[in-house]
Amino acid sequence: AGEEDASLAQRALAAALTGFGGSLCANAVDVVKVQQFDSGSNRSVVAAMRDVARSEGVVRGLLVRGVSASAPRGAAIAIGEVTTYDYAKSRLARHPAFARDEQNGAEPFSLHIVTSVITGVVATTVAAPFDTIKSRVMARGGNAWTALRSLVAREGPAALLAGWWPAYCRLAPHAILTFPLLEQLRRLAGLENF
């Protein structure tokens, strides 16, 4: 169990770092997207970025605004997806319904689909509080801690899961397409055991 736990911890760390880094890289576009939605604007992304940079500055308005919520969100989603998928797949693969094909030793496609559905549930649940806080910080300014305290004080802890169903409707299809495709690419590359 020690080796498996270390592997899970390593995967979680790698997922966290890539999710965190990806969110840092995409923060400016995320700020514009949230502000456009919040204001009902239909300006182009480039025009909106120019406006934000002019009014708030590139660093404060685009690169830093909301990053206290968006970067941890990226890390949480990546951990939720990558580690859940790998862990759930290894556990489900032990069940006779998901036994490897006796002729070619391949995992059944159903294993990848069921594992992806589970991954979507976990990733959505982990991401929901971060999504809510991120949207509020990017739309209204401030920082993640202030937004969290204000949200819980005004609306209660259940508000942290606001928008769970629409988020699941976005993340579940993403997982159901991404992970089985990843498995097929692993198989084609001869990397099934990675």
mmCIF file of N, CA, C and O in Angstrom, residues 110-153:
data_model
loop_
_atom_site.group_PDB
_atom_site.id
_atom_site.type_symbol
_atom_site.label_atom_id
_atom_site.label_comp_id
_atom_site.label_asym_id
_atom_site.label_seq_id
_atom_site.Cartn_x
_atom_site.Cartn_y
_atom_site.Cartn_z
ATOM 1 N N SER A 110 -16.249 0.223 -20.706
ATOM 2 C CA SER A 110 -17.199 0.557 -19.641
ATOM 3 C C SER A 110 -16.481 0.996 -18.364
ATOM 4 O O SER A 110 -16.977 1.864 -17.641
ATOM 5 N N LEU A 111 -15.316 0.435 -18.081
ATOM 6 C CA LEU A 111 -14.529 0.850 -16.917
ATOM 7 C C LEU A 111 -14.149 2.317 -17.037
ATOM 8 O O LEU A 111 -14.264 3.085 -16.087
ATOM 9 N N HIS A 112 -13.739 2.727 -18.218
ATOM 10 C CA HIS A 112 -13.322 4.110 -18.437
ATOM 11 C C HIS A 112 -14.508 5.073 -18.345
ATOM 12 O O HIS A 112 -14.376 6.174 -17.804
ATOM 13 N N ILE A 113 -15.661 4.664 -18.833
ATOM 14 C CA ILE A 113 -16.854 5.516 -18.776
ATOM 15 C C ILE A 113 -17.339 5.675 -17.335
ATOM 16 O O ILE A 113 -17.581 6.796 -16.864
ATOM 17 N N VAL A 114 -17.482 4.570 -16.603
ATOM 18 C CA VAL A 114 -17.964 4.642 -15.222
ATOM 19 C C VAL A 114 -16.988 5.458 -14.370
ATOM 20 O O VAL A 114 -17.401 6.297 -13.564
ATOM 21 N N THR A 115 -15.704 5.223 -14.566
ATOM 22 C CA THR A 115 -14.705 5.981 -13.814
ATOM 23 C C THR A 115 -14.778 7.468 -14.154
ATOM 24 O O THR A 115 -14.628 8.313 -13.278
ATOM 25 N N SER A 116 -15.040 7.798 -15.397
ATOM 26 C CA SER A 116 -15.170 9.200 -15.812
ATOM 27 C C SER A 116 -16.380 9.872 -15.183
ATOM 28 O O SER A 116 -16.320 11.045 -14.803
ATOM 29 N N VAL A 117 -17.484 9.144 -15.065
ATOM 30 C CA VAL A 117 -18.685 9.690 -14.415
ATOM 31 C C VAL A 117 -18.380 10.004 -12.949
ATOM 32 O O VAL A 117 -18.728 11.075 -12.439
ATOM 33 N N ILE A 118 -17.722 9.074 -12.267
ATOM 34 C CA ILE A 118 -17.326 9.304 -10.868
ATOM 35 C C ILE A 118 -16.395 10.505 -10.778
ATOM 36 O O ILE A 118 -16.542 11.360 -9.897
ATOM 37 N N THR A 119 -15.460 10.587 -11.691
ATOM 38 C CA THR A 119 -14.525 11.706 -11.723
ATOM 39 C C THR A 119 -15.252 13.028 -11.884
ATOM 40 O O THR A 119 -14.915 14.016 -11.228
ATOM 41 N N GLY A 120 -16.250 13.072 -12.738
ATOM 42 C CA GLY A 120 -17.028 14.290 -12.935
ATOM 43 C C GLY A 120 -17.735 14.738 -11.668
ATOM 44 O O GLY A 120 -17.770 15.926 -11.343
ATOM 45 N N VAL A 121 -18.295 13.788 -10.916
ATOM 46 C CA VAL A 121 -18.979 14.116 -9.656
ATOM 47 C C VAL A 121 -17.986 14.704 -8.651
ATOM 48 O O VAL A 121 -18.237 15.742 -8.039
ATOM 49 N N VAL A 122 -16.844 14.041 -8.494
ATOM 50 C CA VAL A 122 -15.854 14.506 -7.521
ATOM 51 C C VAL A 122 -15.279 15.856 -7.932
ATOM 52 O O VAL A 122 -15.188 16.786 -7.115
ATOM 53 N N ALA A 123 -14.894 16.000 -9.186
ATOM 54 C CA ALA A 123 -14.304 17.264 -9.647
ATOM 55 C C ALA A 123 -15.293 18.419 -9.501
ATOM 56 O O ALA A 123 -14.912 19.520 -9.078
ATOM 57 N N THR A 124 -16.546 18.192 -9.814
ATOM 58 C CA THR A 124 -17.559 19.240 -9.679
ATOM 59 C C THR A 124 -17.742 19.635 -8.221
ATOM 60 O O THR A 124 -17.821 20.832 -7.897
ATOM 61 N N THR A 125 -17.803 18.651 -7.352
ATOM 62 C CA THR A 125 -18.008 18.925 -5.926
ATOM 63 C C THR A 125 -16.816 19.654 -5.327
ATOM 64 O O THR A 125 -16.990 20.598 -4.553
ATOM 65 N N VAL A 126 -15.619 19.257 -5.700
ATOM 66 C CA VAL A 126 -14.407 19.915 -5.203
ATOM 67 C C VAL A 126 -14.316 21.343 -5.747
ATOM 68 O O VAL A 126 -13.928 22.268 -5.039
ATOM 69 N N ALA A 127 -14.692 21.527 -6.997
ATOM 70 C CA ALA A 127 -14.540 22.830 -7.643
ATOM 71 C C ALA A 127 -15.622 23.838 -7.282
ATOM 72 O O ALA A 127 -15.388 25.044 -7.349
ATOM 73 N N ALA A 128 -16.809 23.374 -6.898
ATOM 74 C CA ALA A 128 -17.945 24.279 -6.690
ATOM 75 C C ALA A 128 -17.653 25.446 -5.755
ATOM 76 O O ALA A 128 -17.927 26.599 -6.118
ATOM 77 N N PRO A 129 -17.099 25.223 -4.567
ATOM 78 C CA PRO A 129 -16.817 26.376 -3.701
ATOM 79 C C PRO A 129 -15.819 27.350 -4.339
ATOM 80 O O PRO A 129 -15.994 28.565 -4.251
ATOM 81 N N PHE A 130 -14.807 26.800 -5.005
ATOM 82 C CA PHE A 130 -13.812 27.648 -5.661
ATOM 83 C C PHE A 130 -14.434 28.437 -6.806
ATOM 84 O O PHE A 130 -14.109 29.606 -7.010
ATOM 85 N N ASP A 131 -15.333 27.806 -7.583
ATOM 86 C CA ASP A 131 -16.010 28.493 -8.687
ATOM 87 C C ASP A 131 -16.817 29.683 -8.177
ATOM 88 O O ASP A 131 -16.777 30.772 -8.751
ATOM 89 N N THR A 132 -17.566 29.451 -7.108
ATOM 90 C CA THR A 132 -18.410 30.502 -6.551
ATOM 91 C C THR A 132 -17.564 31.677 -6.069
ATOM 92 O O THR A 132 -17.847 32.833 -6.397
ATOM 93 N N ILE A 133 -16.530 31.379 -5.311
ATOM 94 C CA ILE A 133 -15.658 32.434 -4.771
ATOM 95 C C ILE A 133 -14.920 33.145 -5.899
ATOM 96 O O ILE A 133 -14.837 34.378 -5.935
ATOM 97 N N LYS A 134 -14.396 32.378 -6.859
ATOM 98 C CA LYS A 134 -13.652 32.965 -7.987
ATOM 99 C C LYS A 134 -14.517 33.952 -8.759
ATOM 100 O O LYS A 134 -14.096 35.061 -9.067
ATOM 101 N N SER A 135 -15.748 33.551 -9.048
ATOM 102 C CA SER A 135 -16.633 34.432 -9.812
ATOM 103 C C SER A 135 -16.904 35.733 -9.064
ATOM 104 O O SER A 135 -16.901 36.813 -9.650
ATOM 105 N N ARG A 136 -17.109 35.637 -7.775
ATOM 106 C CA ARG A 136 -17.388 36.850 -6.992
ATOM 107 C C ARG A 136 -16.173 37.759 -6.921
ATOM 108 O O ARG A 136 -16.304 38.975 -7.038
ATOM 109 N N VAL A 137 -15.005 37.183 -6.725
ATOM 110 C CA VAL A 137 -13.785 38.006 -6.629
ATOM 111 C C VAL A 137 -13.467 38.644 -7.973
ATOM 112 O O VAL A 137 -13.123 39.828 -8.038
ATOM 113 N N MET A 138 -13.594 37.897 -9.057
ATOM 114 C CA MET A 138 -13.272 38.450 -10.372
ATOM 115 C C MET A 138 -14.282 39.495 -10.815
ATOM 116 O O MET A 138 -13.931 40.442 -11.500
ATOM 117 N N ALA A 139 -15.533 39.335 -10.417
ATOM 118 C CA ALA A 139 -16.563 40.303 -10.819
ATOM 119 C C ALA A 139 -16.539 41.552 -9.945
ATOM 120 O O ALA A 139 -16.735 42.665 -10.441
ATOM 121 N N ARG A 140 -16.283 41.373 -8.653
ATOM 122 C CA ARG A 140 -16.440 42.493 -7.720
ATOM 123 C C ARG A 140 -15.145 42.957 -7.069
ATOM 124 O O ARG A 140 -15.146 43.938 -6.329
ATOM 125 N N GLY A 141 -14.058 42.222 -7.264
ATOM 126 C CA GLY A 141 -12.791 42.587 -6.628
ATOM 127 C C GLY A 141 -12.678 41.985 -5.243
ATOM 128 O O GLY A 141 -13.514 41.207 -4.805
ATOM 129 N N GLY A 142 -11.619 42.335 -4.550
ATOM 130 C CA GLY A 142 -11.379 41.796 -3.211
ATOM 131 C C GLY A 142 -10.504 40.567 -3.276
ATOM 132 O O GLY A 142 -9.812 40.322 -4.255
ATOM 133 N N ASN A 143 -10.558 39.773 -2.210
ATOM 134 C CA ASN A 143 -9.763 38.547 -2.185
ATOM 135 C C ASN A 143 -10.640 37.365 -1.802
ATOM 136 O O ASN A 143 -11.782 37.532 -1.357
ATOM 137 N N ALA A 144 -10.091 36.187 -1.958
ATOM 138 C CA ALA A 144 -10.862 34.959 -1.757
ATOM 139 C C ALA A 144 -11.360 34.816 -0.320
ATOM 140 O O ALA A 144 -12.500 34.412 -0.096
ATOM 141 N N TRP A 145 -10.523 35.140 0.667
ATOM 142 C CA TRP A 145 -10.921 34.965 2.068
ATOM 143 C C TRP A 145 -12.072 35.877 2.444
ATOM 144 O O TRP A 145 -13.021 35.460 3.106
ATOM 145 N N THR A 146 -12.012 37.130 1.994
ATOM 146 C CA THR A 146 -13.086 38.073 2.288
ATOM 147 C C THR A 146 -14.381 37.622 1.615
ATOM 148 O O THR A 146 -15.455 37.650 2.230
ATOM 149 N N ALA A 147 -14.286 37.200 0.369
ATOM 150 C CA ALA A 147 -15.466 36.741 -0.360
ATOM 151 C C ALA A 147 -16.059 35.492 0.297
ATOM 152 O O ALA A 147 -17.281 35.371 0.420
ATOM 153 N N LEU A 148 -15.205 34.584 0.749
ATOM 154 C CA LEU A 148 -15.671 33.365 1.413
ATOM 155 C C LEU A 148 -16.413 33.694 2.703
ATOM 156 O O LEU A 148 -17.526 33.214 2.926
ATOM 157 N N ARG A 149 -15.803 34.525 3.528
ATOM 158 C CA ARG A 149 -16.454 34.890 4.794
ATOM 159 C C ARG A 149 -17.790 35.589 4.549
ATOM 160 O O ARG A 149 -18.794 35.292 5.194
ATOM 161 N N SER A 150 -17.814 36.512 3.607
ATOM 162 C CA SER A 150 -19.029 37.258 3.297
ATOM 163 C C SER A 150 -20.128 36.325 2.775
ATOM 164 O O SER A 150 -21.283 36.412 3.188
ATOM 165 N N LEU A 151 -19.766 35.434 1.862
ATOM 166 C CA LEU A 151 -20.732 34.511 1.275
ATOM 167 C C LEU A 151 -21.351 33.611 2.341
ATOM 168 O O LEU A 151 -22.575 33.468 2.412
ATOM 169 N N VAL A 152 -20.519 33.006 3.168
ATOM 170 C CA VAL A 152 -21.021 32.085 4.198
ATOM 171 C C VAL A 152 -21.860 32.834 5.227
ATOM 172 O O VAL A 152 -22.903 32.347 5.660
ATOM 173 N N ALA A 153 -21.427 34.046 5.586
ATOM 174 C CA ALA A 153 -22.183 34.825 6.579
ATOM 175 C C ALA A 153 -23.552 35.233 6.038
ATOM 176 O O ALA A 153 -24.553 35.176 6.756
#
